[in-house]
Amino acid sequence: MRAFMALVLCVSSATTAFGFDINAGVTKESGPFDLFKFGFKAYKNGQKEEAVEAYRYAAEKGHTASQFALAEMYADGDGVVKNDFEAFKIYSKIANQGIEPGSNDTGFFIYSLMSLANYFRQGIPGSPVGIDLAQARQIYFQVASTFGVPEAQFQLGQMLLAGEGGKASVKQAKKWLNVARKSGHGGAMAVFGNVIFQEGQTAQGLAFMTAALDKCEPKDCSWVQELQEQAFSLASEDDRRVAVALVPKIDGTD
């Protein structure tokens, strides 16, 4: 739900407080944007059941932000019983609707595609959605190439390295990891550094992995640190000194 909150934070500043009843001026027959504004306000106030109701009515009227909010709530089990298949269906609907160039719904479209790719990569137990690595890889490629999203570039790079969903290609993996790390993606920087470390660029690879420790997301920092420590233990004393000297020069854009 954090992704949704970040995408629509600007909406909340213009939202006024009212109850979901006819006296407040908002009912299920209200326009989708009014329903959405009410749902967002209710969610922020901890009234999640009312938020879900408002989002559902707005979603039925084709309001993309409301559809996305519902999908996120189902995916997180936030205010509703967690249901990844229900979330998958809503994300799919958003993705299938497509977007016009410059649309305000672009962010919801991108996040929906990323969620679908993640589901195809892992599958959804107890549902018709099985693991489909080729589909996941294709979606990551679409988001990485069309929208330049670093996380998609990172995930695509990892799949290319592992040969998941298609032929392995270290060259293509390095390309996408390098693009992502230039955007400041800590995980991509660490994996890119590890690849070139394994290829013999010991000092530079170790430098990238060390620099990644300051850029990684909290969820990634443990494995980034493990990768860096392993490389550090294998490097010579000279390579370690060179790597330490290189770290301050690495800002993700070199």
PDB file of C-alpha atoms in Angstrom:
ATOM      1  CA  MET A   1       0.000   0.000   0.000  1.00  0.00           C
ATOM      2  CA  ARG A   2       2.989   2.301   0.403  1.00  0.00           C
ATOM      3  CA  ALA A   3       3.405   2.523  -3.370  1.00  0.00           C
ATOM      4  CA  PHE A   4      -0.195   3.601  -3.713  1.00  0.00           C
ATOM      5  CA  MET A   5       0.113   6.188  -0.942  1.00  0.00           C
ATOM      6  CA  ALA A   6       3.132   7.716  -2.631  1.00  0.00           C
ATOM      7  CA  LEU A   7       1.398   7.847  -6.009  1.00  0.00           C
ATOM      8  CA  VAL A   8      -1.697   9.647  -4.773  1.00  0.00           C
ATOM      9  CA  LEU A   9      -0.405  11.722  -1.884  1.00  0.00           C
ATOM     10  CA  CYS A  10      -1.152  14.868  -3.831  1.00  0.00           C
ATOM     11  CA  VAL A  11      -4.822  13.936  -3.927  1.00  0.00           C
ATOM     12  CA  SER A  12      -5.134  13.766  -0.147  1.00  0.00           C
ATOM     13  CA  SER A  13      -4.161  17.393   0.310  1.00  0.00           C
ATOM     14  CA  ALA A  14      -7.276  18.447  -1.556  1.00  0.00           C
ATOM     15  CA  THR A  15      -9.614  16.014   0.201  1.00  0.00           C
ATOM     16  CA  THR A  16     -12.203  17.223   2.687  1.00  0.00           C
ATOM     17  CA  ALA A  17     -13.622  15.104   5.500  1.00  0.00           C
ATOM     18  CA  PHE A  18     -17.096  13.645   5.194  1.00  0.00           C
ATOM     19  CA  GLY A  19     -18.921  10.415   6.008  1.00  0.00           C
ATOM     20  CA  PHE A  20     -19.944   7.823   3.449  1.00  0.00           C
ATOM     21  CA  ASP A  21     -23.651   8.620   3.519  1.00  0.00           C
ATOM     22  CA  ILE A  22     -26.121  10.774   1.651  1.00  0.00           C
ATOM     23  CA  ASN A  23     -25.860  13.594   4.204  1.00  0.00           C
ATOM     24  CA  ALA A  24     -22.172  13.898   3.483  1.00  0.00           C
ATOM     25  CA  GLY A  25     -22.769  14.233  -0.233  1.00  0.00           C
ATOM     26  CA  VAL A  26     -21.084  10.956  -1.233  1.00  0.00           C
ATOM     27  CA  THR A  27     -22.974   7.761  -2.069  1.00  0.00           C
ATOM     28  CA  LYS A  28     -22.336   4.759  -4.283  1.00  0.00           C
ATOM     29  CA  GLU A  29     -23.900   6.761  -7.116  1.00  0.00           C
ATOM     30  CA  SER A  30     -21.344   9.566  -6.704  1.00  0.00           C
ATOM     31  CA  GLY A  31     -18.708  10.148  -9.329  1.00  0.00           C
ATOM     32  CA  PRO A  32     -15.627   7.915  -9.239  1.00  0.00           C
ATOM     33  CA  PHE A  33     -13.229  10.704  -8.256  1.00  0.00           C
ATOM     34  CA  ASP A  34     -15.390  11.772  -5.310  1.00  0.00           C
ATOM     35  CA  LEU A  35     -15.601   8.158  -4.185  1.00  0.00           C
ATOM     36  CA  PHE A  36     -11.871   7.802  -4.553  1.00  0.00           C
ATOM     37  CA  LYS A  37     -11.184  10.927  -2.507  1.00  0.00           C
ATOM     38  CA  PHE A  38     -13.466   9.674   0.219  1.00  0.00           C
ATOM     39  CA  GLY A  39     -11.800   6.246   0.169  1.00  0.00           C
ATOM     40  CA  PHE A  40      -8.345   7.740   0.420  1.00  0.00           C
ATOM     41  CA  LYS A  41      -9.342   9.984   3.308  1.00  0.00           C
ATOM     42  CA  ALA A  42     -11.064   7.097   5.094  1.00  0.00           C
ATOM     43  CA  TYR A  43      -7.975   4.926   4.662  1.00  0.00           C
ATOM     44  CA  LYS A  44      -5.716   7.582   6.134  1.00  0.00           C
ATOM     45  CA  ASN A  45      -8.091   7.868   9.098  1.00  0.00           C
ATOM     46  CA  GLY A  46      -7.964   4.124   9.704  1.00  0.00           C
ATOM     47  CA  GLN A  47     -11.515   3.522   8.431  1.00  0.00           C
ATOM     48  CA  LYS A  48     -10.446   0.773   6.076  1.00  0.00           C
ATOM     49  CA  GLU A  49     -13.809  -0.940   5.644  1.00  0.00           C
ATOM     50  CA  GLU A  50     -15.296   2.329   4.400  1.00  0.00           C
ATOM     51  CA  ALA A  51     -12.249   2.867   2.210  1.00  0.00           C
ATOM     52  CA  VAL A  52     -12.690  -0.548   0.604  1.00  0.00           C
ATOM     53  CA  GLU A  53     -16.385   0.111  -0.034  1.00  0.00           C
ATOM     54  CA  ALA A  54     -15.692   3.466  -1.662  1.00  0.00           C
ATOM     55  CA  TYR A  55     -12.825   2.101  -3.746  1.00  0.00           C
ATOM     56  CA  ARG A  56     -14.983  -0.775  -4.972  1.00  0.00           C
ATOM     57  CA  TYR A  57     -17.725   1.538  -6.192  1.00  0.00           C
ATOM     58  CA  ALA A  58     -15.178   3.808  -7.867  1.00  0.00           C
ATOM     59  CA  ALA A  59     -13.347   0.832  -9.367  1.00  0.00           C
ATOM     60  CA  GLU A  60     -16.570  -0.440 -10.894  1.00  0.00           C
ATOM     61  CA  LYS A  61     -16.854   2.927 -12.597  1.00  0.00           C
ATOM     62  CA  GLY A  62     -13.423   2.414 -14.162  1.00  0.00           C
ATOM     63  CA  HIS A  63     -11.349   4.596 -11.835  1.00  0.00           C
ATOM     64  CA  THR A  64      -7.776   3.314 -12.157  1.00  0.00           C
ATOM     65  CA  ALA A  65      -6.428   4.698  -8.877  1.00  0.00           C
ATOM     66  CA  SER A  66      -9.257   3.017  -6.985  1.00  0.00           C
ATOM     67  CA  GLN A  67      -8.663  -0.261  -8.794  1.00  0.00           C
ATOM     68  CA  PHE A  68      -5.001  -0.065  -7.861  1.00  0.00           C
ATOM     69  CA  ALA A  69      -5.799   0.760  -4.233  1.00  0.00           C
ATOM     70  CA  LEU A  70      -7.996  -2.331  -3.991  1.00  0.00           C
ATOM     71  CA  ALA A  71      -5.321  -4.511  -5.559  1.00  0.00           C
ATOM     72  CA  GLU A  72      -2.744  -3.257  -3.068  1.00  0.00           C
ATOM     73  CA  MET A  73      -5.067  -3.883  -0.137  1.00  0.00           C
ATOM     74  CA  TYR A  74      -5.732  -7.449  -1.282  1.00  0.00           C
ATOM     75  CA  ALA A  75      -2.024  -8.050  -1.909  1.00  0.00           C
ATOM     76  CA  ASP A  76      -1.079  -6.798   1.562  1.00  0.00           C
ATOM     77  CA  GLY A  77      -4.093  -8.118   3.476  1.00  0.00           C
ATOM     78  CA  ASP A  78      -4.677  -4.516   4.486  1.00  0.00           C
ATOM     79  CA  GLY A  79      -8.270  -3.942   5.584  1.00  0.00           C
ATOM     80  CA  VAL A  80      -9.355  -7.122   3.790  1.00  0.00           C
ATOM     81  CA  VAL A  81      -8.421 -10.801   3.921  1.00  0.00           C
ATOM     82  CA  LYS A  82      -5.175 -11.242   1.976  1.00  0.00           C
ATOM     83  CA  ASN A  83      -5.988 -12.612  -1.466  1.00  0.00           C
ATOM     84  CA  ASP A  84      -3.166 -12.562  -4.011  1.00  0.00           C
ATOM     85  CA  PHE A  85      -5.319 -14.000  -6.765  1.00  0.00           C
ATOM     86  CA  GLU A  86      -7.871 -11.209  -6.349  1.00  0.00           C
ATOM     87  CA  ALA A  87      -5.023  -8.697  -6.436  1.00  0.00           C
ATOM     88  CA  PHE A  88      -3.638 -10.405  -9.541  1.00  0.00           C
ATOM     89  CA  LYS A  89      -6.980 -10.091 -11.328  1.00  0.00           C
ATOM     90  CA  ILE A  90      -7.209  -6.374 -10.594  1.00  0.00           C
ATOM     91  CA  TYR A  91      -3.600  -5.695 -11.586  1.00  0.00           C
ATOM     92  CA  SER A  92      -4.304  -7.591 -14.807  1.00  0.00           C
ATOM     93  CA  LYS A  93      -7.329  -5.431 -15.508  1.00  0.00           C
ATOM     94  CA  ILE A  94      -5.275  -2.264 -15.079  1.00  0.00           C
ATOM     95  CA  ALA A  95      -2.515  -3.632 -17.299  1.00  0.00           C
ATOM     96  CA  ASN A  96      -4.966  -4.696 -20.005  1.00  0.00           C
ATOM     97  CA  GLN A  97      -6.570  -1.247 -20.032  1.00  0.00           C
ATOM     98  CA  GLY A  98      -3.293   0.255 -21.160  1.00  0.00           C
ATOM     99  CA  ILE A  99      -2.452   3.939 -20.931  1.00  0.00           C
ATOM    100  CA  GLU A 100      -2.235   6.967 -23.154  1.00  0.00           C
ATOM    101  CA  PRO A 101       1.159   8.709 -23.396  1.00  0.00           C
ATOM    102  CA  GLY A 102       1.507  11.192 -20.539  1.00  0.00           C
ATOM    103  CA  SER A 103      -1.466   9.784 -18.650  1.00  0.00           C
ATOM    104  CA  ASN A 104      -1.765  10.463 -14.930  1.00  0.00           C
ATOM    105  CA  ASP A 105      -2.378   6.721 -14.551  1.00  0.00           C
ATOM    106  CA  THR A 106       1.102   5.792 -15.809  1.00  0.00           C
ATOM    107  CA  GLY A 107       2.410   5.052 -12.315  1.00  0.00           C
ATOM    108  CA  PHE A 108      -0.489   2.704 -11.542  1.00  0.00           C
ATOM    109  CA  PHE A 109       0.059   0.948 -14.871  1.00  0.00           C
ATOM    110  CA  ILE A 110       3.774   0.451 -14.188  1.00  0.00           C
ATOM    111  CA  TYR A 111       3.278  -0.784 -10.619  1.00  0.00           C
ATOM    112  CA  SER A 112       0.593  -3.181 -11.836  1.00  0.00           C
ATOM    113  CA  LEU A 113       2.926  -4.631 -14.460  1.00  0.00           C
ATOM    114  CA  MET A 114       5.664  -5.058 -11.859  1.00  0.00           C
ATOM    115  CA  SER A 115       3.235  -6.822  -9.522  1.00  0.00           C
ATOM    116  CA  LEU A 116       2.152  -9.161 -12.314  1.00  0.00           C
ATOM    117  CA  ALA A 117       5.764  -9.965 -13.146  1.00  0.00           C
ATOM    118  CA  ASN A 118       6.423 -10.797  -9.496  1.00  0.00           C
ATOM    119  CA  TYR A 119       3.369 -13.058  -9.374  1.00  0.00           C
ATOM    120  CA  PHE A 120       4.375 -14.882 -12.561  1.00  0.00           C
ATOM    121  CA  ARG A 121       7.865 -15.350 -11.170  1.00  0.00           C
ATOM    122  CA  GLN A 122       6.624 -16.911  -7.936  1.00  0.00           C
ATOM    123  CA  GLY A 123       3.168 -18.225  -8.812  1.00  0.00           C
ATOM    124  CA  ILE A 124       0.125 -17.980  -6.550  1.00  0.00           C
ATOM    125  CA  PRO A 125      -0.496 -21.213  -4.601  1.00  0.00           C
ATOM    126  CA  GLY A 126      -4.062 -22.487  -4.731  1.00  0.00           C
ATOM    127  CA  SER A 127      -4.925 -20.410  -7.798  1.00  0.00           C
ATOM    128  CA  PRO A 128      -4.773 -20.786 -11.598  1.00  0.00           C
ATOM    129  CA  VAL A 129      -1.648 -18.594 -11.624  1.00  0.00           C
ATOM    130  CA  GLY A 130       1.381 -20.835 -11.818  1.00  0.00           C
ATOM    131  CA  ILE A 131       5.053 -19.966 -12.194  1.00  0.00           C
ATOM    132  CA  ASP A 132       5.696 -18.551 -15.668  1.00  0.00           C
ATOM    133  CA  LEU A 133       9.275 -17.294 -15.809  1.00  0.00           C
ATOM    134  CA  ALA A 134       9.121 -16.432 -19.502  1.00  0.00           C
ATOM    135  CA  GLN A 135       6.122 -14.170 -18.914  1.00  0.00           C
ATOM    136  CA  ALA A 136       7.776 -12.557 -15.895  1.00  0.00           C
ATOM    137  CA  ARG A 137      10.932 -11.868 -17.888  1.00  0.00           C
ATOM    138  CA  GLN A 138       8.951 -10.380 -20.757  1.00  0.00           C
ATOM    139  CA  ILE A 139       7.075  -8.006 -18.436  1.00  0.00           C
ATOM    140  CA  TYR A 140      10.269  -6.909 -16.688  1.00  0.00           C
ATOM    141  CA  PHE A 141      11.774  -6.232 -20.104  1.00  0.00           C
ATOM    142  CA  GLN A 142       8.737  -4.170 -21.122  1.00  0.00           C
ATOM    143  CA  VAL A 143       8.921  -2.017 -17.988  1.00  0.00           C
ATOM    144  CA  ALA A 144      12.711  -1.775 -18.072  1.00  0.00           C
ATOM    145  CA  SER A 145      12.923  -0.727 -21.706  1.00  0.00           C
ATOM    146  CA  THR A 146       9.754   1.346 -22.113  1.00  0.00           C
ATOM    147  CA  PHE A 147       9.659   3.118 -18.760  1.00  0.00           C
ATOM    148  CA  GLY A 148      13.252   2.857 -17.546  1.00  0.00           C
ATOM    149  CA  VAL A 149      12.301   1.586 -14.084  1.00  0.00           C
ATOM    150  CA  PRO A 150      15.487   0.612 -12.179  1.00  0.00           C
ATOM    151  CA  GLU A 151      13.803  -2.201 -10.208  1.00  0.00           C
ATOM    152  CA  ALA A 152      12.597  -3.793 -13.457  1.00  0.00           C
ATOM    153  CA  GLN A 153      16.077  -3.428 -14.944  1.00  0.00           C
ATOM    154  CA  PHE A 154      17.532  -5.066 -11.839  1.00  0.00           C
ATOM    155  CA  GLN A 155      15.091  -7.996 -11.879  1.00  0.00           C
ATOM    156  CA  LEU A 156      15.592  -8.476 -15.623  1.00  0.00           C
ATOM    157  CA  GLY A 157      19.354  -8.489 -15.126  1.00  0.00           C
ATOM    158  CA  GLN A 158      19.102 -11.160 -12.447  1.00  0.00           C
ATOM    159  CA  MET A 159      16.884 -13.344 -14.649  1.00  0.00           C
ATOM    160  CA  LEU A 160      19.328 -12.977 -17.537  1.00  0.00           C
ATOM    161  CA  LEU A 161      22.201 -13.991 -15.289  1.00  0.00           C
ATOM    162  CA  ALA A 162      20.371 -17.075 -14.035  1.00  0.00           C
ATOM    163  CA  GLY A 163      18.836 -18.023 -17.367  1.00  0.00           C
ATOM    164  CA  GLU A 164      15.346 -17.740 -15.868  1.00  0.00           C
ATOM    165  CA  GLY A 165      12.568 -17.584 -18.449  1.00  0.00           C
ATOM    166  CA  GLY A 166      14.947 -17.863 -21.383  1.00  0.00           C
ATOM    167  CA  LYS A 167      18.546 -18.069 -22.430  1.00  0.00           C
ATOM    168  CA  ALA A 168      21.189 -16.817 -20.007  1.00  0.00           C
ATOM    169  CA  SER A 169      23.258 -13.848 -21.159  1.00  0.00           C
ATOM    170  CA  VAL A 170      25.925 -12.327 -18.935  1.00  0.00           C
ATOM    171  CA  LYS A 171      26.458  -9.559 -21.484  1.00  0.00           C
ATOM    172  CA  GLN A 172      22.802  -8.494 -21.477  1.00  0.00           C
ATOM    173  CA  ALA A 173      22.578  -8.921 -17.712  1.00  0.00           C
ATOM    174  CA  LYS A 174      25.535  -6.586 -17.211  1.00  0.00           C
ATOM    175  CA  LYS A 175      23.922  -4.064 -19.540  1.00  0.00           C
ATOM    176  CA  TRP A 176      20.687  -3.869 -17.529  1.00  0.00           C
ATOM    177  CA  LEU A 177      22.381  -4.064 -14.135  1.00  0.00           C
ATOM    178  CA  ASN A 178      24.713  -1.256 -15.176  1.00  0.00           C
ATOM    179  CA  VAL A 179      21.799   0.927 -16.267  1.00  0.00           C
ATOM    180  CA  ALA A 180      19.978   0.284 -12.988  1.00  0.00           C
ATOM    181  CA  ARG A 181      22.990   0.938 -10.778  1.00  0.00           C
ATOM    182  CA  LYS A 182      23.592   4.242 -12.593  1.00  0.00           C
ATOM    183  CA  SER A 183      20.148   5.248 -11.320  1.00  0.00           C
ATOM    184  CA  GLY A 184      21.354   4.509  -7.786  1.00  0.00           C
ATOM    185  CA  HIS A 185      19.839   1.032  -7.392  1.00  0.00           C
ATOM    186  CA  GLY A 186      21.907  -0.524  -4.596  1.00  0.00           C
ATOM    187  CA  GLY A 187      21.001  -4.122  -5.385  1.00  0.00           C
ATOM    188  CA  ALA A 188      21.941  -3.702  -9.043  1.00  0.00           C
ATOM    189  CA  MET A 189      25.213  -2.059  -8.035  1.00  0.00           C
ATOM    190  CA  ALA A 190      26.063  -5.006  -5.781  1.00  0.00           C
ATOM    191  CA  VAL A 191      25.222  -7.678  -8.356  1.00  0.00           C
ATOM    192  CA  PHE A 192      26.991  -5.763 -11.139  1.00  0.00           C
ATOM    193  CA  GLY A 193      30.051  -5.472  -8.887  1.00  0.00           C
ATOM    194  CA  ASN A 194      29.940  -9.184  -8.128  1.00  0.00           C
ATOM    195  CA  VAL A 195      29.772 -10.074 -11.819  1.00  0.00           C
ATOM    196  CA  ILE A 196      32.820  -8.022 -12.761  1.00  0.00           C
ATOM    197  CA  PHE A 197      34.583  -9.261  -9.616  1.00  0.00           C
ATOM    198  CA  GLN A 198      34.068 -12.817 -10.857  1.00  0.00           C
ATOM    199  CA  GLU A 199      35.352 -11.761 -14.269  1.00  0.00           C
ATOM    200  CA  GLY A 200      38.642 -10.629 -12.761  1.00  0.00           C
ATOM    201  CA  GLN A 201      38.041  -6.914 -12.152  1.00  0.00           C
ATOM    202  CA  THR A 202      38.618  -7.574  -8.479  1.00  0.00           C
ATOM    203  CA  ALA A 203      39.235  -4.091  -7.073  1.00  0.00           C
ATOM    204  CA  GLN A 204      36.529  -2.364  -9.105  1.00  0.00           C
ATOM    205  CA  GLY A 205      33.995  -5.090  -8.408  1.00  0.00           C
ATOM    206  CA  LEU A 206      34.690  -4.955  -4.681  1.00  0.00           C
ATOM    207  CA  ALA A 207      34.383  -1.162  -4.796  1.00  0.00           C
ATOM    208  CA  PHE A 208      30.910  -1.378  -6.333  1.00  0.00           C
ATOM    209  CA  MET A 209      29.779  -3.932  -3.759  1.00  0.00           C
ATOM    210  CA  THR A 210      31.123  -1.777  -0.944  1.00  0.00           C
ATOM    211  CA  ALA A 211      29.466   1.362  -2.311  1.00  0.00           C
ATOM    212  CA  ALA A 212      26.202  -0.566  -2.606  1.00  0.00           C
ATOM    213  CA  LEU A 213      26.085  -0.935   1.183  1.00  0.00           C
ATOM    214  CA  ASP A 214      25.240   2.773   1.446  1.00  0.00           C
ATOM    215  CA  LYS A 215      22.589   2.622  -1.281  1.00  0.00           C
ATOM    216  CA  CYS A 216      20.741  -0.638  -0.626  1.00  0.00           C
ATOM    217  CA  GLU A 217      17.132  -0.797   0.490  1.00  0.00           C
ATOM    218  CA  PRO A 218      16.713  -2.214   4.015  1.00  0.00           C
ATOM    219  CA  LYS A 219      15.232  -5.432   2.623  1.00  0.00           C
ATOM    220  CA  ASP A 220      18.331  -5.958   0.461  1.00  0.00           C
ATOM    221  CA  CYS A 221      21.111  -4.861   2.797  1.00  0.00           C
ATOM    222  CA  SER A 222      21.682  -8.251   4.438  1.00  0.00           C
ATOM    223  CA  TRP A 223      22.403 -10.098   1.193  1.00  0.00           C
ATOM    224  CA  VAL A 224      24.375  -7.141  -0.202  1.00  0.00           C
ATOM    225  CA  GLN A 225      26.546  -7.182   2.911  1.00  0.00           C
ATOM    226  CA  GLU A 226      27.024 -10.937   2.649  1.00  0.00           C
ATOM    227  CA  LEU A 227      28.076 -10.584  -0.998  1.00  0.00           C
ATOM    228  CA  GLN A 228      30.507  -7.785  -0.139  1.00  0.00           C
ATOM    229  CA  GLU A 229      32.043  -9.633   2.813  1.00  0.00           C
ATOM    230  CA  GLN A 230      32.578 -12.757   0.742  1.00  0.00           C
ATOM    231  CA  ALA A 231      34.325 -10.766  -1.994  1.00  0.00           C
ATOM    232  CA  PHE A 232      36.384  -8.862   0.579  1.00  0.00           C
ATOM    233  CA  SER A 233      37.641 -12.124   2.069  1.00  0.00           C
ATOM    234  CA  LEU A 234      38.765 -13.348  -1.368  1.00  0.00           C
ATOM    235  CA  ALA A 235      40.462 -10.145  -2.483  1.00  0.00           C
ATOM    236  CA  SER A 236      44.137  -9.460  -1.970  1.00  0.00           C
ATOM    237  CA  GLU A 237      45.295  -6.741   0.385  1.00  0.00           C
ATOM    238  CA  ASP A 238      46.301  -4.565  -2.578  1.00  0.00           C
ATOM    239  CA  ASP A 239      42.885  -4.970  -4.223  1.00  0.00           C
ATOM    240  CA  ARG A 240      41.182  -4.106  -0.950  1.00  0.00           C
ATOM    241  CA  ARG A 241      43.164  -0.877  -0.672  1.00  0.00           C
ATOM    242  CA  VAL A 242      42.380   0.078  -4.265  1.00  0.00           C
ATOM    243  CA  ALA A 243      38.688  -0.720  -3.739  1.00  0.00           C
ATOM    244  CA  VAL A 244      38.514   1.446  -0.606  1.00  0.00           C
ATOM    245  CA  ALA A 245      40.064   4.310  -2.568  1.00  0.00           C
ATOM    246  CA  LEU A 246      37.548   3.881  -5.398  1.00  0.00           C
ATOM    247  CA  VAL A 247      34.416   3.816  -3.235  1.00  0.00           C
ATOM    248  CA  PRO A 248      34.140   7.613  -2.696  1.00  0.00           C
ATOM    249  CA  LYS A 249      34.314   8.105  -6.462  1.00  0.00           C
ATOM    250  CA  ILE A 250      31.347   5.813  -7.119  1.00  0.00           C
ATOM    251  CA  ASP A 251      28.095   7.770  -7.203  1.00  0.00           C
ATOM    252  CA  GLY A 252      26.213   5.490  -9.589  1.00  0.00           C
ATOM    253  CA  THR A 253      26.819   7.618 -12.679  1.00  0.00           C
ATOM    254  CA  ASP A 254      30.380   6.700 -13.635  1.00  0.00           C
TER     255      ASP A 254
END
